[in-house]
Coordinates of C-alpha atoms in Angstrom, one line a residue:
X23 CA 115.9 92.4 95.1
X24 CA 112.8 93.6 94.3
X25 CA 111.9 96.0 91.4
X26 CA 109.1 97.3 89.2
X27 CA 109.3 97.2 85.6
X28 CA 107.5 97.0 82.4
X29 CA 108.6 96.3 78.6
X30 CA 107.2 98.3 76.1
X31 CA 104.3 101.4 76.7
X32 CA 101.0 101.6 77.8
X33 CA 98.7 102.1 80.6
X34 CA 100.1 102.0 84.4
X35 CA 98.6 98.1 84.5
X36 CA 101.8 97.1 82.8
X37 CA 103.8 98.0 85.5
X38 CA 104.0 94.4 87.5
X39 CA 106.3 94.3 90.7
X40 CA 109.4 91.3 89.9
X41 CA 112.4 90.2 91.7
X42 CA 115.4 90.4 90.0
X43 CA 119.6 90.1 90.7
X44 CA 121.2 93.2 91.8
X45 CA 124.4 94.5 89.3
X46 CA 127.4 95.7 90.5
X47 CA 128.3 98.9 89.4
X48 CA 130.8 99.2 86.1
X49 CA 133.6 102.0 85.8
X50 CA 132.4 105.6 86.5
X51 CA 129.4 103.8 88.6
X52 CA 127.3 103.5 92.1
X53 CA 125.0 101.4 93.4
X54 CA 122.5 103.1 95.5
X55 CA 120.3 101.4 97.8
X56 CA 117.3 103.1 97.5
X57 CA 114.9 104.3 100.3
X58 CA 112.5 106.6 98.5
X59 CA 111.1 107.0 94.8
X60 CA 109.8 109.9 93.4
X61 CA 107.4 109.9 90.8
X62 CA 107.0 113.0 88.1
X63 CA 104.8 113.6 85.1
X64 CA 107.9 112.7 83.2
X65 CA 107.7 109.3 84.1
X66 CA 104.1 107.8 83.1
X67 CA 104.5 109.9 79.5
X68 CA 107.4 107.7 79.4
X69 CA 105.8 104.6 80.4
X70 CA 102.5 105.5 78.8
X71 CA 104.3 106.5 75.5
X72 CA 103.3 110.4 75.5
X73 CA 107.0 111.1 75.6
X74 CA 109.4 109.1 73.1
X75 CA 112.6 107.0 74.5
X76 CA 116.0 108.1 73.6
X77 CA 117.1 105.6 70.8
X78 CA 119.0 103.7 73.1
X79 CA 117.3 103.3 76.1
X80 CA 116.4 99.5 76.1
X81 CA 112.5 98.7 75.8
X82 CA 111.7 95.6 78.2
X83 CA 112.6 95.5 81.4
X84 CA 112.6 99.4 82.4
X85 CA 112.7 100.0 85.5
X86 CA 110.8 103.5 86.0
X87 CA 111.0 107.2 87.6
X88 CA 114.3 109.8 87.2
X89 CA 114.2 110.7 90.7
X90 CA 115.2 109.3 94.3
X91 CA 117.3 109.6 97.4
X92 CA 119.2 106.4 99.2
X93 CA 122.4 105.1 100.1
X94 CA 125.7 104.3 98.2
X95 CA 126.5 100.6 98.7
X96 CA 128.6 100.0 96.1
X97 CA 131.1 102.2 93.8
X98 CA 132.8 100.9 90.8
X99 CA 136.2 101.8 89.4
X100 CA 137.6 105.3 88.9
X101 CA 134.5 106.7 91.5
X102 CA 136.7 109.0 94.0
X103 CA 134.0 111.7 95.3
X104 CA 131.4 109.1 96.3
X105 CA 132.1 106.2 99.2
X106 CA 130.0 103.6 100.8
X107 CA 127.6 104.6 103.3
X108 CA 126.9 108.2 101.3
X109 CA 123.4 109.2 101.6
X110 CA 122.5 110.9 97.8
X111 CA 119.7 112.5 95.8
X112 CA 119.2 111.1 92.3
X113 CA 118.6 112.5 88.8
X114 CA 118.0 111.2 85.6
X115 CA 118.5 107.6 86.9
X116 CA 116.0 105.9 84.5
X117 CA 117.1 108.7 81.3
X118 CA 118.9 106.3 78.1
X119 CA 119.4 103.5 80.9
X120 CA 115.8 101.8 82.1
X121 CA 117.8 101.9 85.8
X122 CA 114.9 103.9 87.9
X123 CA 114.2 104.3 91.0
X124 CA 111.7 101.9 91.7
X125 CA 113.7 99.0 92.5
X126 CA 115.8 98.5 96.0
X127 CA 118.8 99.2 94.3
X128 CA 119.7 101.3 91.1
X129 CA 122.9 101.2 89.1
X130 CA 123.8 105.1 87.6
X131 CA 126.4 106.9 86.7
X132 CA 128.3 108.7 89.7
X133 CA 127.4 111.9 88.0
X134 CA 123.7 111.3 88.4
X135 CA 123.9 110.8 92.0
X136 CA 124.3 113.7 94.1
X137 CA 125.6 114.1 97.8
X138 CA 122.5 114.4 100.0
X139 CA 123.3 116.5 103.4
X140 CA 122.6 115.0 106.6
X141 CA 120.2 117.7 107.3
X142 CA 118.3 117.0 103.9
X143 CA 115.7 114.0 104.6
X144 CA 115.5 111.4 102.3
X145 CA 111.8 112.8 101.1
X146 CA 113.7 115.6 100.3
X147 CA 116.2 113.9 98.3
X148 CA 113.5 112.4 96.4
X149 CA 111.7 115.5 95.4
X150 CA 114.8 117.2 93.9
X151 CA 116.0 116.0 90.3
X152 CA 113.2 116.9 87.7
X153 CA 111.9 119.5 89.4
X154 CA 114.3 121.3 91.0
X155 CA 117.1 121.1 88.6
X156 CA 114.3 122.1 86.0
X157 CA 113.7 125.4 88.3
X158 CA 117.6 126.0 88.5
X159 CA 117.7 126.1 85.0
X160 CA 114.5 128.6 84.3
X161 CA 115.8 131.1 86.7
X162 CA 119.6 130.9 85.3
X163 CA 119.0 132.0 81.6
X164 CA 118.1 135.6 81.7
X165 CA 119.8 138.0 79.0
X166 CA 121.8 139.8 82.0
X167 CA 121.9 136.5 84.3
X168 CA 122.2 134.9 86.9
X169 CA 124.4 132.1 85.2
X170 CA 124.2 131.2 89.2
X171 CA 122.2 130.8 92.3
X172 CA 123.1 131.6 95.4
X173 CA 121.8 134.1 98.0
X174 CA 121.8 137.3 96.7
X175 CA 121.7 136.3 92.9
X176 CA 118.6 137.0 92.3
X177 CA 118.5 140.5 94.1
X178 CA 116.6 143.1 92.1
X179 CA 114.7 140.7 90.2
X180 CA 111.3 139.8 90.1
X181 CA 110.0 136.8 89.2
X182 CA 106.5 135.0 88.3
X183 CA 105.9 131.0 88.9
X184 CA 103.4 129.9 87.1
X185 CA 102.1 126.6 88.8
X186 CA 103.0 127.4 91.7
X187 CA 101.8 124.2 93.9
X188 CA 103.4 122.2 91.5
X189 CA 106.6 120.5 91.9
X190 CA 108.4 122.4 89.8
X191 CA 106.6 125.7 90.8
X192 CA 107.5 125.0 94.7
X193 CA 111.5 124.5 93.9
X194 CA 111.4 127.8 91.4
X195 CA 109.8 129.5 94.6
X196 CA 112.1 128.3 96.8
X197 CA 114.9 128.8 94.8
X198 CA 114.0 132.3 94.0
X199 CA 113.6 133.2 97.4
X200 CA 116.4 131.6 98.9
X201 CA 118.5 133.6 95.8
X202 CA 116.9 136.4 97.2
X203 CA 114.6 137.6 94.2
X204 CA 112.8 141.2 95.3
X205 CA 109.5 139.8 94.9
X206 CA 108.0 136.1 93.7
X207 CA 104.3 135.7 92.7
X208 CA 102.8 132.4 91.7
X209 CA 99.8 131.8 89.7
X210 CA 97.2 128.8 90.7
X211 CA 93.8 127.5 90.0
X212 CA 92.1 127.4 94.1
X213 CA 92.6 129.0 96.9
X214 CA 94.0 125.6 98.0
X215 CA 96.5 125.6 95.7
X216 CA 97.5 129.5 96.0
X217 CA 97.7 128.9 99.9
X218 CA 100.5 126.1 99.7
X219 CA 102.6 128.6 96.9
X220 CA 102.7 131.1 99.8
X221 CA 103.4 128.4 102.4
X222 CA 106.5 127.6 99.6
X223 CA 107.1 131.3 100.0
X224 CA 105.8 133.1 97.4
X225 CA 105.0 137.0 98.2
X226 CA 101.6 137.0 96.8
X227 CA 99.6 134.5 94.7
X228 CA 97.0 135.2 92.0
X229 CA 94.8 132.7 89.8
X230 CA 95.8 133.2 86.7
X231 CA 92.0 132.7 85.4
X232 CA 91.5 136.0 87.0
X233 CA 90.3 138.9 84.9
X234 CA 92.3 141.0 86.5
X235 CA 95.4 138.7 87.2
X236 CA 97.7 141.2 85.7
X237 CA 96.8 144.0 87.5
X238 CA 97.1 141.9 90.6
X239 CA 100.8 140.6 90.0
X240 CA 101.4 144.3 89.1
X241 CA 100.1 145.1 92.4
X242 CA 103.1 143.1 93.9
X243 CA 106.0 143.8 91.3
X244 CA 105.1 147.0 90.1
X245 CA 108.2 147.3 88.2
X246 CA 107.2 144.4 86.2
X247 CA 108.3 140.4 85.8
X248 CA 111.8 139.7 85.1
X249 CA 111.8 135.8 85.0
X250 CA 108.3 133.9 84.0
X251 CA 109.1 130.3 85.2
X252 CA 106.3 129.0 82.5
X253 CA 104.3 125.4 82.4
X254 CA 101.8 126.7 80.2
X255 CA 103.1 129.0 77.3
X256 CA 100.5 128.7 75.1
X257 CA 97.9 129.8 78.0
X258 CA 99.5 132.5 79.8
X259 CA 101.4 134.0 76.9
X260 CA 99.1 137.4 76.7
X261 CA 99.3 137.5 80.6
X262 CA 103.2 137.2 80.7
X263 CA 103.3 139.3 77.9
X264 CA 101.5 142.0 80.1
X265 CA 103.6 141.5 83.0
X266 CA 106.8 141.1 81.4
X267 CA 109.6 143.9 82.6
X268 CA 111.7 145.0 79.4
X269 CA 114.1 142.5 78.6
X270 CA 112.6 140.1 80.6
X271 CA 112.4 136.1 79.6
X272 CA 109.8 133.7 79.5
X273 CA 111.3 130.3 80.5
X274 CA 108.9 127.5 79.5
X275 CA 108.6 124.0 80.6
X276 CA 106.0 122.4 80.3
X277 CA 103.5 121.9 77.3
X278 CA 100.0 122.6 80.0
X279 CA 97.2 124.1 78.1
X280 CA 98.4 123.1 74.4
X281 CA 101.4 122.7 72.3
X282 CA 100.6 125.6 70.1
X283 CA 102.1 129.3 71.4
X284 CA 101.1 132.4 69.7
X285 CA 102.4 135.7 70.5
X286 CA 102.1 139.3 69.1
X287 CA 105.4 139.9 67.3
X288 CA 105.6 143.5 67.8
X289 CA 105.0 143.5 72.0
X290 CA 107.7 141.4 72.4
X291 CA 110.5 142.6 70.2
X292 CA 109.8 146.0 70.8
X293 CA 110.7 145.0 74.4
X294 CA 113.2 142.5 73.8
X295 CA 111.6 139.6 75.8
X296 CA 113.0 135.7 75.3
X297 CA 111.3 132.6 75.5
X298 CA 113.6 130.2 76.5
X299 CA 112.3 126.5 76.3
X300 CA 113.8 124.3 79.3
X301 CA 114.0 120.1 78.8
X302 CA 116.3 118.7 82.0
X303 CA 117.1 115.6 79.5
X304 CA 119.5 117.9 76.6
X305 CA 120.9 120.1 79.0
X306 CA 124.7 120.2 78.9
X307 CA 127.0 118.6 81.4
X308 CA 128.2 121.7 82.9
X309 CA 124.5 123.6 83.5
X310 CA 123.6 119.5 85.7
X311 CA 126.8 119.9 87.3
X312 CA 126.0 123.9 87.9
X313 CA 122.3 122.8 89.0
X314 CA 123.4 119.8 91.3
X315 CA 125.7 122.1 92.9
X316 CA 123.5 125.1 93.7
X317 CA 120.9 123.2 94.9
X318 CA 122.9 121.5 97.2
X319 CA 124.2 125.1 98.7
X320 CA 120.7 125.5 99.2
X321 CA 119.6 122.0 100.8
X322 CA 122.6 122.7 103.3
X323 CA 120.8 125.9 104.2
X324 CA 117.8 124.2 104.7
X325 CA 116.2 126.0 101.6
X326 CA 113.9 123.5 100.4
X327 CA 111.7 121.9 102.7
X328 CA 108.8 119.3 101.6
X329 CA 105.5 118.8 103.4
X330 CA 102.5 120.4 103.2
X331 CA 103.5 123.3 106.0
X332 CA 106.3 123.7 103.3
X333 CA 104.0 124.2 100.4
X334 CA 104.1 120.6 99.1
X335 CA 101.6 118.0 100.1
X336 CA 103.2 114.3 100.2
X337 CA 101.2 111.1 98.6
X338 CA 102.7 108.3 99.7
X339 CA 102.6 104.2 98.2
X340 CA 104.4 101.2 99.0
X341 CA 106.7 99.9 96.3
X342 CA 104.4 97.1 95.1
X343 CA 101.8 99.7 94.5
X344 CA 103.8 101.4 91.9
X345 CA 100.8 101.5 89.2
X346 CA 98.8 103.3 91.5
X347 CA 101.4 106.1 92.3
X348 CA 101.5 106.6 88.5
X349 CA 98.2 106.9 88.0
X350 CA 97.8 109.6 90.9
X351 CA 100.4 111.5 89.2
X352 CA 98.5 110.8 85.9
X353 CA 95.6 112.3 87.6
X354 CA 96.6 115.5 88.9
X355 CA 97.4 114.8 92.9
X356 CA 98.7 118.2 94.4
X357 CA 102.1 118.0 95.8
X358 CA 104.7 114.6 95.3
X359 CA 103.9 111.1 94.7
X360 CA 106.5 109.2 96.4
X361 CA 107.2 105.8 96.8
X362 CA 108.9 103.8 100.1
X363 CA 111.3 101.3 98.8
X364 CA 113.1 100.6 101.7
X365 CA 113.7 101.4 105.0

């Protein structure tokens, strides 16, 4: 089969495109023939050496990128709630293991690979895992909850997406909306960008560069922000600060604008906000499980559509152009980088 590796970290050139054996899944695993890669910022820090390894992910031979969608051809021993034929979205599939997604087939834990509706195209699939189980996860950890999403969850909150044409920005506005949140802003740089967060369905967009950004958001959730789904803390802390609802909760991402966060003591505890900080790699079995399961209530509803009518421009490259995926990613393309393995 073919697959794309590299050993070791450094610019996308060291990617080079190989052909390899296929493995057969051990106990607890599948095999997934993969039809479509999805590439994340995630994925060249890890290549590029931005973002550390776990200790025992293996350094030569890594196959690259968390995310995917394809079908089961294989199960290995003790599997009972995935079969043969199974069309699934994939998470974490490179995470401790250097068994990506961009490679014809891909060896992962069943718990990594989730059941992918027929409904649910496999572009879809593909633009779920990092970002979508990331927004799951910002929306779920207010003081008074949701612990949950599901329509009506988020009733009577209000919530703020910062980066809202991202990938992570576009699930948290879906997701909100499908939860039913009272009102969802996003923040973006260009009228470009703000124009696909309200395509994703946000209420109102605003650029967060704006002088008067808070009044504007204010203007749409008068009663203030209840959840702040943050990639850049140490930029828009003063503007979530001045937005914030009491007791509302800052959950942060991303490290966009620089790794350093101050904030005035006294604003925020004399109005008990939270920052929670959100990494998909240490989150505990049961909030994955929890994520993987909401978001597939919502894919069967038809809650998180891809495309650019849908709010999320799609890049598309060939397998054996795997470097240059990465380094559009690298560079900032709008919307998802995906990558056609196999059809």
């Amino acid at each position: 089969m073919r697959a794309v590796v590299h050993s070791g970290t450094g610019p996308a050139d060291i990617l080079h495109l190989v052909d390899r054996e296929e493995r057969e899944p051990g106990p607890g695993e599948v095999r997934v023939r993969v039809r479509v890669s999805g590439v994340n910022p995630t994925d060249w820090k890890r290549r590029n050496g931005v973002v550390a390894a776990p200790d025992h992910e293996p350094e030569h031979d890594v196959v690259p990128n968390q995310d995917g969608a394809g079908i089961v051809d294989a199960v290995g021993e003790g599997v009972d709630d995935l079969a043969v034929g199974d069309r699934v979205w994939l998470m974490m599939s490179a995470y401790g293991r250097g068994t990506g997604t961009a490679q014809e087939s891909t060896v992962v834990p069943s718990t990594r690979a989730i059941p992918l509706p027929d409904a649910a195209s496999f572009d879809v699939g593909a633009c779920l895992g990092v970002p979508a189980v990331t927004a799951h996860r910002a929306l779920t950890m207010h003081e008074h909850g949701p612990r949950r999403l599901f329509p009506g969850a988020l009733a009577g909150r209000n919530v703020l997406v910062a980066g809202g044409a991202g990938a992570v920005g576009h699930a948290a506005v879906q997701l909100a909306r499908w939860a039913d949140a009272d009102v969802v802003v996003a923040t973006a740089s260009t009228p470009e960008k703000r124009a696909l967060a309200r395509r994703a369905g946000a209420h109102a967009a605003v650029d967060h560069g704006d002088p008067d950004a808070a009044a504007r958001i204010l203007d749409a959730a008068p009663a203030g922000i209840d959840i702040v789904v943050e990639v850049s803390p140490a930029r828009n802390a003063a503007l979530d600060a001045a937005v914030l609802a009491d007791h509302g909760l800052v959950s942060a991402y991303g490290a966009e604008g620089g790794r350093e966060l101050s904030l005035d003591v006294v604003t925020h505890f004399t109005r008990n906000i939270r920052y929670q900080f959100v990494l998909l790699y240490t989150l505990s079995d049961g909030a994955l499980r929890a994520a993987a399961e909401d978001i597939t209530a919502a894919l069967e509803s038809g809650a998180l559509p891809v495309g650019v009518d849908a709010g999320l421009p799609l890049t598309r490259f060939p397998l054996d152009r795997t470097p240059d995926a990465h380094r559009a990613v690298e560079g900032g393309t709008t919307g998802k980088v995906l990558i056609d393995v196999s059809r």
